[in-house]
Coordinates of C-alpha atoms in Angstrom, one line a residue:
Chain A
M1 CA 16.5 7.2 -19.2
A2 CA 15.9 5.8 -15.7
E3 CA 19.2 7.3 -14.7
L4 CA 17.8 10.8 -15.0
T5 CA 15.2 10.1 -12.4
K6 CA 16.5 10.7 -8.9
P7 CA 14.2 11.1 -5.9
P8 CA 14.6 14.3 -4.0
S9 CA 15.6 14.4 -0.3
A10 CA 13.3 13.2 2.4
M11 CA 12.5 16.7 3.6
R12 CA 11.6 17.8 0.1
Q13 CA 9.4 14.7 -0.4
Y14 CA 7.7 15.5 3.0
A15 CA 7.1 19.1 1.7
I16 CA 5.6 17.7 -1.6
L17 CA 3.3 15.4 0.3
L18 CA 2.2 18.2 2.6
R19 CA 1.4 20.3 -0.4
V20 CA -0.6 17.5 -1.9
G21 CA -2.4 16.8 1.4
L22 CA -3.2 20.5 1.8
A23 CA -4.6 20.7 -1.7
S24 CA -6.7 17.6 -0.9
A25 CA -8.1 19.2 2.2
M26 CA -8.8 22.5 0.4
Q27 CA -11.1 20.6 -2.0
Y28 CA -13.6 20.7 0.8
R29 CA -13.4 24.4 1.8
A30 CA -16.5 24.5 4.1
D31 CA -15.3 21.4 5.9
F32 CA -11.8 22.9 6.2
V33 CA -13.1 26.1 7.8
M34 CA -15.6 24.4 10.1
T35 CA -13.0 21.8 11.3
A36 CA -10.5 24.6 12.1
V37 CA -13.1 26.7 13.9
G38 CA -14.3 23.6 15.8
A39 CA -10.8 22.9 17.0
I40 CA -10.5 26.5 18.3
C41 CA -13.8 26.1 20.2
Y42 CA -12.7 22.7 21.6
E43 CA -9.4 24.2 22.9
A44 CA -11.2 27.3 24.3
V45 CA -13.5 25.1 26.4
S46 CA -10.6 23.1 27.8
L47 CA -8.8 26.4 28.7
A48 CA -12.0 27.7 30.4
F49 CA -12.1 24.4 32.4
V50 CA -8.6 24.9 33.7
G51 CA -9.4 28.5 34.5
V52 CA -12.5 27.5 36.5
I53 CA -10.5 25.0 38.5
V54 CA -7.7 27.4 39.3
Y55 CA -10.2 30.2 40.0
A56 CA -12.2 28.0 42.4
F57 CA -9.1 27.0 44.4
G58 CA -7.2 30.3 44.0
S59 CA -4.0 28.4 43.2
I60 CA -2.8 24.9 42.7
G61 CA 0.0 23.7 44.9
G62 CA 1.2 27.3 45.3
W63 CA 1.0 28.0 41.5
S64 CA -1.1 31.0 40.7
L65 CA -3.6 31.3 37.9
V66 CA -1.2 33.0 35.5
E67 CA 1.5 30.4 36.2
V68 CA -0.8 27.5 35.5
A69 CA -2.0 29.3 32.4
F70 CA 1.6 29.6 31.2
V71 CA 2.0 25.8 31.6
Y72 CA -1.2 25.5 29.6
G73 CA 0.2 27.9 26.9
I74 CA 3.4 25.8 26.3
R75 CA 1.4 22.6 26.2
S76 CA -1.2 24.1 23.9
M77 CA 1.3 25.4 21.3
G78 CA 3.3 22.1 21.6
H79 CA 0.2 20.1 21.1
A80 CA -0.7 22.2 18.0
L81 CA 2.7 21.5 16.4
H82 CA 2.3 17.9 17.4
G83 CA -1.0 17.8 15.6
I84 CA 0.6 19.0 12.3
L85 CA 3.4 16.5 12.6
S86 CA 1.6 13.5 14.0
G87 CA -2.2 13.9 13.6
Q88 CA -2.3 11.2 11.0
L89 CA -1.0 8.6 13.4
W90 CA -4.6 8.1 14.4
T91 CA -5.3 6.6 11.0
A92 CA -2.3 4.2 11.2
D93 CA -4.5 1.2 12.1
G94 CA -6.8 1.8 9.2
V95 CA -3.9 2.4 6.8
V96 CA -2.3 -0.9 7.9
R97 CA -5.5 -3.0 8.0
R98 CA -6.8 -1.8 4.6
G99 CA -3.4 -2.3 3.0
E100 CA -2.9 1.4 2.1
F101 CA 0.5 0.8 3.6
D102 CA 1.3 -1.5 0.6
R103 CA 1.3 1.6 -1.5
Y104 CA 3.8 3.4 0.8
L105 CA 6.2 0.6 0.4
L106 CA 6.1 0.8 -3.4
R107 CA 7.2 4.4 -3.6
P108 CA 10.8 5.7 -3.3
V109 CA 9.8 7.6 -0.2
N110 CA 10.2 6.7 3.5
P111 CA 6.9 5.0 4.5
L112 CA 6.7 6.9 7.8
I113 CA 6.9 10.2 5.9
Q114 CA 4.0 9.0 3.7
L115 CA 1.9 8.1 6.7
L116 CA 2.6 11.4 8.5
A117 CA 1.7 13.4 5.5
R118 CA -1.2 11.3 4.1
R119 CA -3.7 14.1 4.8
F120 CA -3.2 17.6 6.1
Q121 CA -4.4 17.8 9.7
V122 CA -7.0 20.5 9.4
T123 CA -7.7 20.8 13.2
A124 CA -4.0 21.7 13.6
V125 CA -4.7 25.1 11.8
G126 CA -7.2 26.0 14.6
D127 CA -4.9 24.6 17.2
I128 CA -2.0 26.7 16.0
V129 CA -4.0 29.9 16.0
F130 CA -5.3 29.2 19.4
G131 CA -2.0 27.9 20.8
A132 CA -0.1 30.9 19.5
V133 CA -2.6 33.4 21.1
V134 CA -2.7 31.6 24.4
L135 CA 1.1 31.2 24.6
A136 CA 1.7 34.9 23.7
V137 CA -0.9 36.1 26.3
T138 CA 0.3 33.9 29.1
A139 CA 4.0 34.5 28.4
V140 CA 3.4 38.2 28.8
A141 CA 1.2 37.8 31.9
A142 CA 3.5 35.4 33.6
P143 CA 6.1 36.8 36.1
I144 CA 9.0 36.2 33.8
S145 CA 11.6 38.8 32.9
W146 CA 12.2 37.8 29.2
S147 CA 15.7 37.7 27.8
L148 CA 17.0 36.4 24.5
A149 CA 18.1 33.2 26.2
S150 CA 14.7 32.6 27.8
V151 CA 12.9 33.2 24.5
V152 CA 15.2 30.8 22.7
F153 CA 14.5 28.3 25.5
L154 CA 10.8 28.8 25.2
I155 CA 10.9 28.1 21.4
A156 CA 13.0 25.0 22.0
A157 CA 10.7 23.9 24.8
V158 CA 7.6 24.2 22.6
I159 CA 9.3 22.2 19.8
G160 CA 10.4 19.7 22.5
S161 CA 6.9 19.5 23.8
A162 CA 5.6 18.6 20.4
L163 CA 8.3 16.0 20.0
V164 CA 7.6 14.4 23.4
E165 CA 3.9 14.0 22.6
S166 CA 4.7 12.8 19.0
A167 CA 7.2 10.3 20.3
V168 CA 4.7 8.7 22.6
M169 CA 2.0 8.6 20.0
L170 CA 4.4 7.3 17.3
A171 CA 5.7 4.5 19.6
I172 CA 2.1 3.4 20.2
A173 CA 1.1 3.7 16.6
S174 CA 4.1 1.5 15.7
L175 CA 2.4 -1.4 17.5
T176 CA -0.2 -1.4 14.8
F177 CA 2.1 -3.6 12.6
R178 CA 1.7 -6.4 15.2
L179 CA -1.6 -5.6 16.9
L180 CA -3.5 -4.2 13.9
A181 CA -5.2 -1.8 16.3
S182 CA -3.6 1.1 18.0
S183 CA -6.2 3.8 18.2
P184 CA -7.6 2.6 21.6
I185 CA -4.2 2.9 23.1
L186 CA -3.6 6.2 21.4
S187 CA -6.8 7.4 23.0
V188 CA -5.6 6.4 26.5
A189 CA -2.3 8.2 26.0
D190 CA -4.1 11.3 24.6
T191 CA -6.4 11.4 27.6
V192 CA -3.5 11.3 30.0
F193 CA -1.8 14.2 28.0
V194 CA -5.0 16.2 28.0
T195 CA -5.8 15.5 31.7
F196 CA -2.4 16.1 33.3
G197 CA -0.7 18.1 30.6
P198 CA -1.6 21.6 31.8
Y199 CA -1.0 21.2 35.5
P200 CA 2.0 21.6 37.7
L201 CA 2.8 17.9 38.3
S202 CA 4.5 18.7 41.6
V203 CA 1.1 18.7 43.3
L204 CA 0.6 15.1 42.4
P205 CA 1.6 12.2 44.6
R206 CA 5.3 11.4 44.0
T207 CA 4.6 8.0 42.3
V208 CA 2.2 9.5 39.8
A209 CA 4.6 12.4 39.1
H210 CA 7.4 9.8 38.5
L211 CA 5.2 7.8 36.2
L212 CA 4.4 10.9 34.2
T213 CA 8.2 11.6 34.0
F214 CA 9.7 8.3 33.3
V215 CA 7.0 6.1 31.9
L216 CA 4.6 8.4 30.0
P217 CA 7.0 11.3 29.8
L218 CA 4.6 14.2 29.7
A219 CA 6.4 16.2 32.3
Y220 CA 8.9 17.3 29.7
A221 CA 6.1 18.5 27.4
A222 CA 5.1 21.6 29.5
F223 CA 5.6 21.4 33.2
F224 CA 9.4 21.1 33.4
P225 CA 10.2 23.9 30.9
A226 CA 7.6 26.1 32.5
A227 CA 9.2 25.5 35.9
V228 CA 12.5 26.5 34.4
L229 CA 11.2 29.7 32.9
L230 CA 9.2 30.6 36.1
D231 CA 12.2 29.9 38.2
R232 CA 10.5 27.3 40.3
T233 CA 12.9 24.4 39.7
T234 CA 13.6 24.1 43.5
E235 CA 10.3 22.4 44.0
L236 CA 10.8 19.8 41.3
F237 CA 11.1 16.1 42.1
V238 CA 13.9 15.6 39.6
P239 CA 17.4 17.1 39.3
T240 CA 17.3 20.6 37.8
W241 CA 19.4 19.8 34.8
L242 CA 16.8 17.3 33.6
A243 CA 14.2 20.0 33.5
F244 CA 16.6 22.2 31.6
A245 CA 17.2 19.3 29.2
S246 CA 13.5 19.0 28.3
P247 CA 13.9 20.0 24.7
V248 CA 16.8 17.5 24.2
V249 CA 14.7 14.8 25.9
G250 CA 12.0 15.5 23.3
L251 CA 14.5 15.2 20.5
L252 CA 15.9 11.9 21.8
L253 CA 12.6 10.4 22.5
Y254 CA 11.4 11.2 19.0
A255 CA 14.5 9.7 17.4
A256 CA 14.0 6.6 19.5
A257 CA 10.3 6.4 18.4
V258 CA 11.3 6.7 14.7
L259 CA 13.8 3.8 15.1
F260 CA 11.1 1.8 16.9
F261 CA 8.7 2.5 14.0
H262 CA 11.1 1.2 11.5
R263 CA 11.8 -2.0 13.5
Q264 CA 8.1 -2.7 14.0
M265 CA 7.5 -2.1 10.3
R266 CA 9.2 -5.4 9.6
H267 CA 6.2 -7.1 11.1
Y268 CA 3.9 -5.7 8.5
S269 CA 2.0 -8.5 6.8
S270 CA 0.0 -7.0 4.0
P271 CA -3.7 -8.0 4.0
G272 CA -5.0 -10.5 1.5
H273 CA -2.6 -13.1 0.4
Chain B
M1 CA 3.0 -36.9 -11.9
S2 CA 5.5 -34.2 -11.7
L3 CA 4.1 -31.0 -10.4
S4 CA 6.2 -28.6 -12.3
V5 CA 6.6 -28.7 -16.1
S6 CA 9.1 -26.6 -17.9
A7 CA 8.6 -25.8 -21.5
V8 CA 10.5 -22.7 -22.2
D9 CA 11.9 -23.4 -25.7
D10 CA 11.1 -20.4 -27.9
L11 CA 11.8 -17.9 -25.1
P12 CA 15.1 -16.1 -24.5
S13 CA 17.3 -18.7 -22.9
D14 CA 20.6 -17.0 -23.5
A15 CA 22.6 -17.9 -20.4
A16 CA 24.8 -14.8 -20.7
Q17 CA 21.8 -12.6 -20.4
R18 CA 20.9 -12.2 -16.7
P19 CA 17.2 -12.3 -16.0
L20 CA 15.5 -9.1 -14.9
V21 CA 13.5 -10.9 -12.3
R22 CA 14.7 -14.0 -10.5
A23 CA 12.7 -15.9 -7.9
A24 CA 14.5 -18.9 -6.4
G25 CA 12.8 -21.2 -4.0
L26 CA 10.5 -18.6 -2.7
V27 CA 8.5 -19.5 0.4
K28 CA 6.2 -17.3 2.4
E29 CA 4.5 -18.4 5.5
F30 CA 2.0 -16.5 7.5
R31 CA 1.2 -17.2 11.1
R32 CA -2.3 -17.0 12.2
V33 CA -3.3 -17.2 15.9
K34 CA -5.4 -20.2 16.6
R35 CA -8.9 -19.2 17.8
V36 CA -9.6 -20.4 21.2
S37 CA -13.3 -21.4 21.6
G38 CA -15.3 -21.7 24.7
R39 CA -15.6 -19.4 27.7
L40 CA -13.7 -16.2 27.4
G41 CA -12.5 -17.6 24.0
G42 CA -11.9 -14.1 22.6
L43 CA -9.8 -13.0 25.6
R44 CA -7.8 -16.3 25.6
T45 CA -7.2 -16.0 21.9
L46 CA -5.6 -12.6 22.6
F47 CA -3.0 -14.2 24.8
S48 CA -2.7 -17.5 23.0
R49 CA 0.7 -18.5 21.7
D50 CA -0.7 -21.2 19.4
Y51 CA -0.3 -20.5 15.8
D52 CA -1.3 -22.1 12.6
V53 CA 1.3 -21.7 9.9
I54 CA -0.1 -21.0 6.5
R55 CA 2.3 -21.5 3.6
A56 CA 0.9 -19.2 1.0
V57 CA 3.9 -19.6 -1.4
N58 CA 5.8 -22.9 -1.4
D59 CA 9.0 -23.1 -3.3
V60 CA 8.3 -21.0 -6.3
S61 CA 11.1 -20.4 -8.8
F62 CA 11.1 -18.6 -12.1
D63 CA 13.2 -16.2 -14.2
I64 CA 11.8 -13.3 -16.2
H65 CA 13.9 -11.7 -18.8
S66 CA 13.9 -8.1 -20.0
G67 CA 11.2 -7.5 -22.6
E68 CA 9.0 -10.5 -21.7
L69 CA 5.3 -10.2 -21.1
V70 CA 4.4 -12.9 -18.7
G71 CA 0.9 -14.0 -17.4
Y72 CA 1.0 -15.0 -13.8
L73 CA -2.1 -17.1 -13.3
G74 CA -3.8 -19.1 -10.6
P75 CA -7.1 -19.5 -8.9
N76 CA -8.1 -17.3 -6.0
G77 CA -5.8 -18.0 -3.0
A78 CA -3.2 -19.7 -5.1
G79 CA -0.4 -17.4 -3.9
K80 CA -0.3 -15.0 -6.8
S81 CA -0.6 -11.8 -4.8
T82 CA 1.8 -13.0 -2.1
T83 CA 4.4 -13.7 -4.9
I84 CA 3.9 -10.3 -6.4
K85 CA 4.2 -8.7 -3.0
M86 CA 7.6 -10.4 -2.5
L87 CA 8.7 -9.3 -6.0
T88 CA 7.8 -5.7 -5.2
G89 CA 9.3 -5.7 -1.8
I90 CA 6.1 -5.3 0.2
L91 CA 6.7 -8.6 1.9
T92 CA 10.0 -10.3 2.8
P93 CA 10.2 -14.0 1.9
T94 CA 10.3 -16.6 4.7
A95 CA 12.8 -18.5 2.6
G96 CA 14.3 -18.3 -0.9
A97 CA 15.6 -15.3 -2.7
V98 CA 14.2 -12.6 -5.0
S99 CA 16.1 -10.2 -7.1
V100 CA 14.9 -7.5 -9.5
A101 CA 17.6 -6.0 -11.6
D102 CA 20.1 -7.6 -9.2
R103 CA 18.5 -5.9 -6.2
D104 CA 16.8 -7.5 -3.2
P105 CA 13.4 -5.7 -3.4
S106 CA 12.7 -5.7 0.4
R107 CA 16.2 -4.7 1.4
E108 CA 16.7 -2.0 -1.3
R109 CA 13.2 -0.9 -1.4
K110 CA 13.7 2.7 -2.5
A111 CA 16.2 1.8 -5.3
N112 CA 13.8 -1.0 -6.4
A113 CA 10.9 1.4 -6.4
L114 CA 12.4 3.4 -9.3
N115 CA 12.6 0.2 -11.4
I116 CA 9.1 -1.0 -11.0
G117 CA 5.6 0.3 -11.7
V118 CA 2.8 -1.4 -9.9
V119 CA -0.9 -1.2 -10.6
F120 CA -3.6 -2.9 -8.5
G121 CA -6.9 -3.1 -10.3
Q122 CA -8.8 -3.3 -7.0
R123 CA -7.0 -0.4 -5.3
S124 CA -6.1 3.0 -6.7
Q125 CA -2.8 4.6 -5.9
L126 CA -3.9 8.0 -7.0
W127 CA -4.9 10.8 -4.7
W128 CA -8.7 10.4 -4.4
D129 CA -9.6 14.1 -3.9
L130 CA -7.2 15.6 -6.4
P131 CA -7.5 16.2 -10.1
L132 CA -5.7 13.4 -12.1
R133 CA -3.2 16.1 -13.3
E134 CA -2.2 16.9 -9.7
S135 CA -1.7 13.2 -8.9
F136 CA 0.6 13.0 -11.9
R137 CA 2.5 16.0 -10.7
A138 CA 2.9 14.5 -7.2
V139 CA 4.2 11.3 -8.6
R140 CA 6.7 13.1 -10.9
D141 CA 7.9 15.2 -8.0
L142 CA 8.3 12.3 -5.6
Y143 CA 10.3 10.3 -8.1
G144 CA 12.3 13.3 -9.1
V145 CA 11.5 13.0 -12.8
P146 CA 13.1 16.0 -14.6
T147 CA 10.5 18.5 -15.7
M148 CA 11.0 18.5 -19.5
E149 CA 11.3 14.7 -19.5
G150 CA 8.2 14.4 -17.3
D151 CA 6.2 16.8 -19.5
R152 CA 7.1 14.8 -22.6
R153 CA 6.2 11.4 -21.0
Q154 CA 3.0 12.7 -19.5
H155 CA 1.9 14.2 -22.9
E156 CA 2.6 10.9 -24.6
L157 CA 0.7 8.9 -22.0
V158 CA -2.2 11.2 -22.1
K159 CA -2.4 10.8 -25.8
L160 CA -1.9 7.1 -25.8
L161 CA -4.6 6.5 -23.1
D162 CA -6.9 9.2 -24.4
M163 CA -7.0 11.0 -21.0
D164 CA -7.4 14.6 -22.1
E165 CA -11.0 15.1 -21.3
F166 CA -10.8 13.9 -17.6
L167 CA -7.3 15.2 -16.7
D168 CA -8.7 17.9 -14.6
A169 CA -11.5 15.9 -12.9
P170 CA -10.9 14.7 -9.3
V171 CA -10.0 11.0 -9.2
R172 CA -13.1 10.3 -7.1
Q173 CA -15.3 11.4 -10.0
L174 CA -13.7 9.2 -12.6
S175 CA -15.3 6.0 -14.0
L176 CA -13.5 2.8 -13.3
G177 CA -12.0 2.6 -16.8
Q178 CA -10.7 6.2 -16.6
R179 CA -9.3 5.6 -13.1
M180 CA -7.5 2.5 -14.3
R181 CA -6.0 4.4 -17.2
G182 CA -4.9 7.1 -14.8
D183 CA -3.3 4.5 -12.5
I184 CA -1.4 2.9 -15.3
A185 CA -0.2 6.2 -16.6
A186 CA 1.0 7.2 -13.0
A187 CA 3.0 3.9 -12.9
M188 CA 4.6 4.7 -16.2
L189 CA 5.5 8.3 -15.6
Y190 CA 9.0 7.5 -14.3
Q191 CA 9.5 4.9 -17.0
P192 CA 10.1 1.8 -14.9
R193 CA 11.8 -1.2 -16.5
L194 CA 9.2 -3.6 -15.1
L195 CA 5.5 -3.2 -14.8
Y196 CA 3.4 -5.4 -12.5
L197 CA -0.3 -5.3 -13.4
D198 CA -2.6 -7.0 -10.9
E199 CA -6.0 -7.5 -12.5
P200 CA -5.8 -4.3 -14.6
T201 CA -9.1 -5.1 -16.5
V202 CA -11.2 -6.2 -13.6
G203 CA -14.7 -4.8 -13.8
L204 CA -14.1 -3.0 -17.1
D205 CA -16.4 -3.0 -20.1
V206 CA -15.3 -4.6 -23.4
V207 CA -14.0 -1.3 -24.9
A208 CA -12.2 -0.2 -21.8
K209 CA -10.5 -3.7 -21.5
Q210 CA -9.4 -3.5 -25.1
R211 CA -7.9 -0.1 -24.7
I212 CA -5.9 -1.3 -21.7
R213 CA -4.7 -4.4 -23.5
E214 CA -3.6 -2.3 -26.5
F215 CA -1.6 -0.1 -24.2
I216 CA 0.1 -3.0 -22.5
A217 CA 1.0 -4.5 -25.8
H218 CA 2.3 -1.1 -26.9
V219 CA 4.6 -0.4 -24.0
N220 CA 5.9 -3.9 -24.1
A221 CA 6.6 -3.8 -27.8
E222 CA 7.7 -0.2 -28.3
R223 CA 9.4 0.6 -25.0
G224 CA 10.6 -2.9 -24.1
T225 CA 8.9 -2.6 -20.7
T226 CA 8.8 -6.0 -19.1
V227 CA 5.3 -6.8 -17.9
V228 CA 4.1 -9.3 -15.3
L229 CA 0.3 -9.6 -15.6
T230 CA -2.0 -11.2 -13.1
T231 CA -5.5 -11.6 -14.2
H232 CA -8.6 -13.8 -14.2
D233 CA -9.6 -12.6 -17.6
L234 CA -8.1 -15.2 -19.9
E235 CA -8.8 -13.1 -22.9
D236 CA -6.1 -10.7 -21.5
V237 CA -3.7 -13.7 -21.5
E238 CA -4.7 -15.0 -25.0
Q239 CA -4.2 -11.6 -26.5
L240 CA -1.1 -10.5 -24.7
C241 CA 1.1 -13.2 -23.2
R242 CA 3.4 -15.6 -24.9
R243 CA 4.5 -17.2 -21.7
I244 CA 2.5 -18.1 -18.6
V245 CA 3.4 -19.1 -15.1
L246 CA 0.6 -21.0 -13.5
I247 CA 0.5 -21.6 -9.8
D248 CA -1.8 -23.2 -7.3
H249 CA -1.4 -24.1 -3.6
G250 CA 1.7 -21.9 -3.7
R251 CA 3.5 -24.1 -6.2
V252 CA 4.3 -23.6 -9.9
L253 CA 2.2 -26.0 -11.9
Y254 CA 3.3 -24.8 -15.3
D255 CA 5.9 -22.4 -16.6
G256 CA 6.2 -22.1 -20.4
A257 CA 4.8 -21.0 -23.6
L258 CA 1.0 -20.5 -23.9
T259 CA 1.0 -22.4 -27.3
E260 CA 2.8 -25.3 -25.6
L261 CA 0.2 -25.5 -22.9
M262 CA -2.6 -25.6 -25.4
A263 CA -0.9 -28.1 -27.7
R264 CA -0.3 -30.3 -24.7
Y265 CA -3.6 -30.2 -22.9
A266 CA -6.0 -29.3 -25.6
P267 CA -4.6 -30.8 -28.8
Y268 CA -8.1 -31.1 -30.3
R269 CA -10.6 -29.2 -32.5
D270 CA -14.3 -29.3 -32.3
L271 CA -16.3 -29.7 -35.5
V272 CA -19.9 -28.5 -35.1
V273 CA -22.2 -29.7 -37.9
T274 CA -25.9 -29.0 -38.4
L275 CA -27.5 -31.9 -40.2
A276 CA -30.6 -31.9 -42.4
S277 CA -32.2 -34.6 -40.2
P278 CA -31.1 -35.3 -36.6
A279 CA -28.8 -38.4 -36.3
D280 CA -25.8 -39.6 -34.4
V281 CA -22.6 -39.3 -36.3
A282 CA -19.8 -41.9 -36.3
V283 CA -16.7 -41.3 -38.2
N284 CA -13.1 -42.6 -37.8
G285 CA -10.8 -40.4 -35.9
A286 CA -13.5 -38.3 -34.3
E287 CA -15.7 -38.7 -31.3
Q288 CA -19.2 -37.3 -30.9
I289 CA -19.1 -35.3 -27.7
G290 CA -22.5 -33.7 -27.9
R291 CA -25.8 -33.6 -29.8
D292 CA -28.6 -31.0 -29.6
G293 CA -31.3 -31.9 -32.1
P294 CA -29.7 -31.7 -35.5
V295 CA -26.5 -30.0 -34.2
V296 CA -23.7 -32.5 -33.5
T297 CA -20.3 -31.7 -32.0
L298 CA -17.4 -33.9 -33.0
R299 CA -14.0 -33.7 -31.3
F300 CA -10.8 -34.8 -33.1
R301 CA -7.1 -34.7 -32.5
S302 CA -5.7 -32.0 -34.8
D303 CA -2.2 -33.5 -34.6
R304 CA -3.5 -36.8 -36.0
V305 CA -6.2 -36.1 -38.5
K306 CA -6.8 -33.1 -40.7
A307 CA -10.1 -31.2 -40.4
P308 CA -11.0 -31.8 -44.1
E309 CA -10.8 -35.5 -43.7
I310 CA -13.3 -35.5 -40.9
I311 CA -15.5 -33.0 -42.8
G312 CA -15.3 -35.3 -45.9
A313 CA -16.3 -38.3 -43.9
V314 CA -19.2 -36.5 -42.3
T315 CA -20.6 -35.1 -45.5
A316 CA -20.2 -38.4 -47.2
A317 CA -22.5 -40.0 -44.6
H318 CA -25.0 -37.2 -43.9
E319 CA -26.6 -34.3 -45.5
V320 CA -24.9 -31.3 -43.8
V321 CA -26.6 -27.8 -43.6
D322 CA -23.9 -25.9 -41.8
L323 CA -20.6 -26.5 -40.2
S324 CA -17.8 -24.8 -38.3
V325 CA -14.5 -25.7 -36.6
A326 CA -13.8 -24.3 -33.1
E327 CA -10.4 -23.9 -31.6
P328 CA -10.1 -24.9 -28.0
R329 CA -10.3 -22.0 -25.5
L330 CA -7.6 -21.4 -22.9
E331 CA -10.5 -21.0 -20.5
A332 CA -11.4 -24.7 -20.9
V333 CA -7.9 -25.8 -20.2
I334 CA -7.3 -23.5 -17.3
G335 CA -10.8 -24.4 -15.9
R336 CA -9.8 -28.0 -15.9
I337 CA -6.6 -27.3 -14.2
Y338 CA -8.3 -25.2 -11.5
T339 CA -11.0 -27.8 -10.8
Q340 CA -8.6 -30.7 -10.6
R341 CA -6.2 -28.5 -8.7
G342 CA -3.3 -29.9 -10.7
L343 CA -2.3 -30.5 -14.2
P344 CA -4.5 -32.9 -16.1
E345 CA -2.9 -36.0 -17.7
S346 CA -2.0 -35.2 -21.2
P347 CA -4.6 -36.8 -23.5
A348 CA -3.0 -40.0 -24.8

């Protein structure tokens, strides 16, 4: 009889778990709506903040308000997708410390998939709505003559943006298996993404810009692709091809982070002996 | 005194039949960072490279054959959970080997997952916010149980465990007994060959316990599901297990038939007599081990003297109002083993 039972593909299992996670979140409808609305308000305030800064200074490093807003738009949509994919990483240390991870190891499903899909990230619904609106508005307002190629690049860039942020967060969350605590480090990384994400990094001192390109690679998450689409690659501090490769960088970083997670998973020592 | 005693005589010992579970020389060590005390102790602990090595499981070996129902017993901290975690693939052994249906559980985790069902009494594996029915559906989908087959099994399990009335209630609203039945059913939906039950009756009332026990006996007898049962409730063991594996300090103290353990370490009966007038009782072949007013307790070796002989001797010497013969309880035997932290000497 057991031969009849064959687990479905990883993608299908991910979809099943998302369905279950969404159903769980919908059990608390009021909470669901309020969390989603709250997320939109939070994002709107941070957009207003960027607006105030650019408005006060007229422009940042030669980037006009609409151009900065476009960087923000890419970052915002990328961050929303990142939230759907990786929001649960914030709970990784609780999952590991309380031994919920035991249960992931007992099922015929990749443990990372079970962690990522353990709950549906409700704030991501608000983020997606907000991100889509901001990206659409800024993309139209920005001085870009849109072609099929540039639209395809924009879509790839947004996905790449999500993958860059997710890769960083996943790599940090992987440390949970050894450190048993990762959310403080996640907070630091998140703060860096929120603080520097929506600005043209070329205005920063070179060292900081390099740090944000090669150490905490947030340049690929919005600034580089925006520079490509706005045709401002001449003022970059890296070779132009690297800016063009941003979506690929996202993909590679994420693949590396997934490998890293699986390596670190070997250090899991379940609580209670 | 030898620490490990083997007494597997009336159990399947056919060499040709490969065991379903094989643990050979299992060792699991945990490293714990040594706390540094004194000034900035917390910070220095963080960077310390000094470890204490704790050996939770120390050279444990046993085989479990298809269809067995084995009690895996030991006091708190004996290494039971760590062993179970190695058998299920949650932990990788420091040394030694495990195989379940010829697979290494930690290396072939996914394939192994289809063969085993695991229930932790202390921790639910169901989706807290979803109706039980939805949890069942999720498990069936994740394991890829074919729809018709899944419907049939679920229907059967719902009937066996009497879950109809709370199938649509969210798990968080279930009583402990209902939740436990749900957990066990979820672990049986994909029909695993091997079921690990870690304290499945903990915290349950008498009726709920009995229902769980009957179900365990049923799946073992009717479906041939192999069961490894960890419990502190020795009534579970007395009612269900023919074989027990007893461990402490990470080592196997006893592996064999339950009856053998009792015969070896508690080969006595207690005769409790109520006398018409209080008195001490002295008869050949029995020892007075307690007296409470007119109630006297006599202990005798049931393999040497017959109960009627003792009763005859007592009634000949005293006027007896009431009497009863009590079998030794597993609890008494296990209790002694736990307190002595080793096997007691067999009574001579």
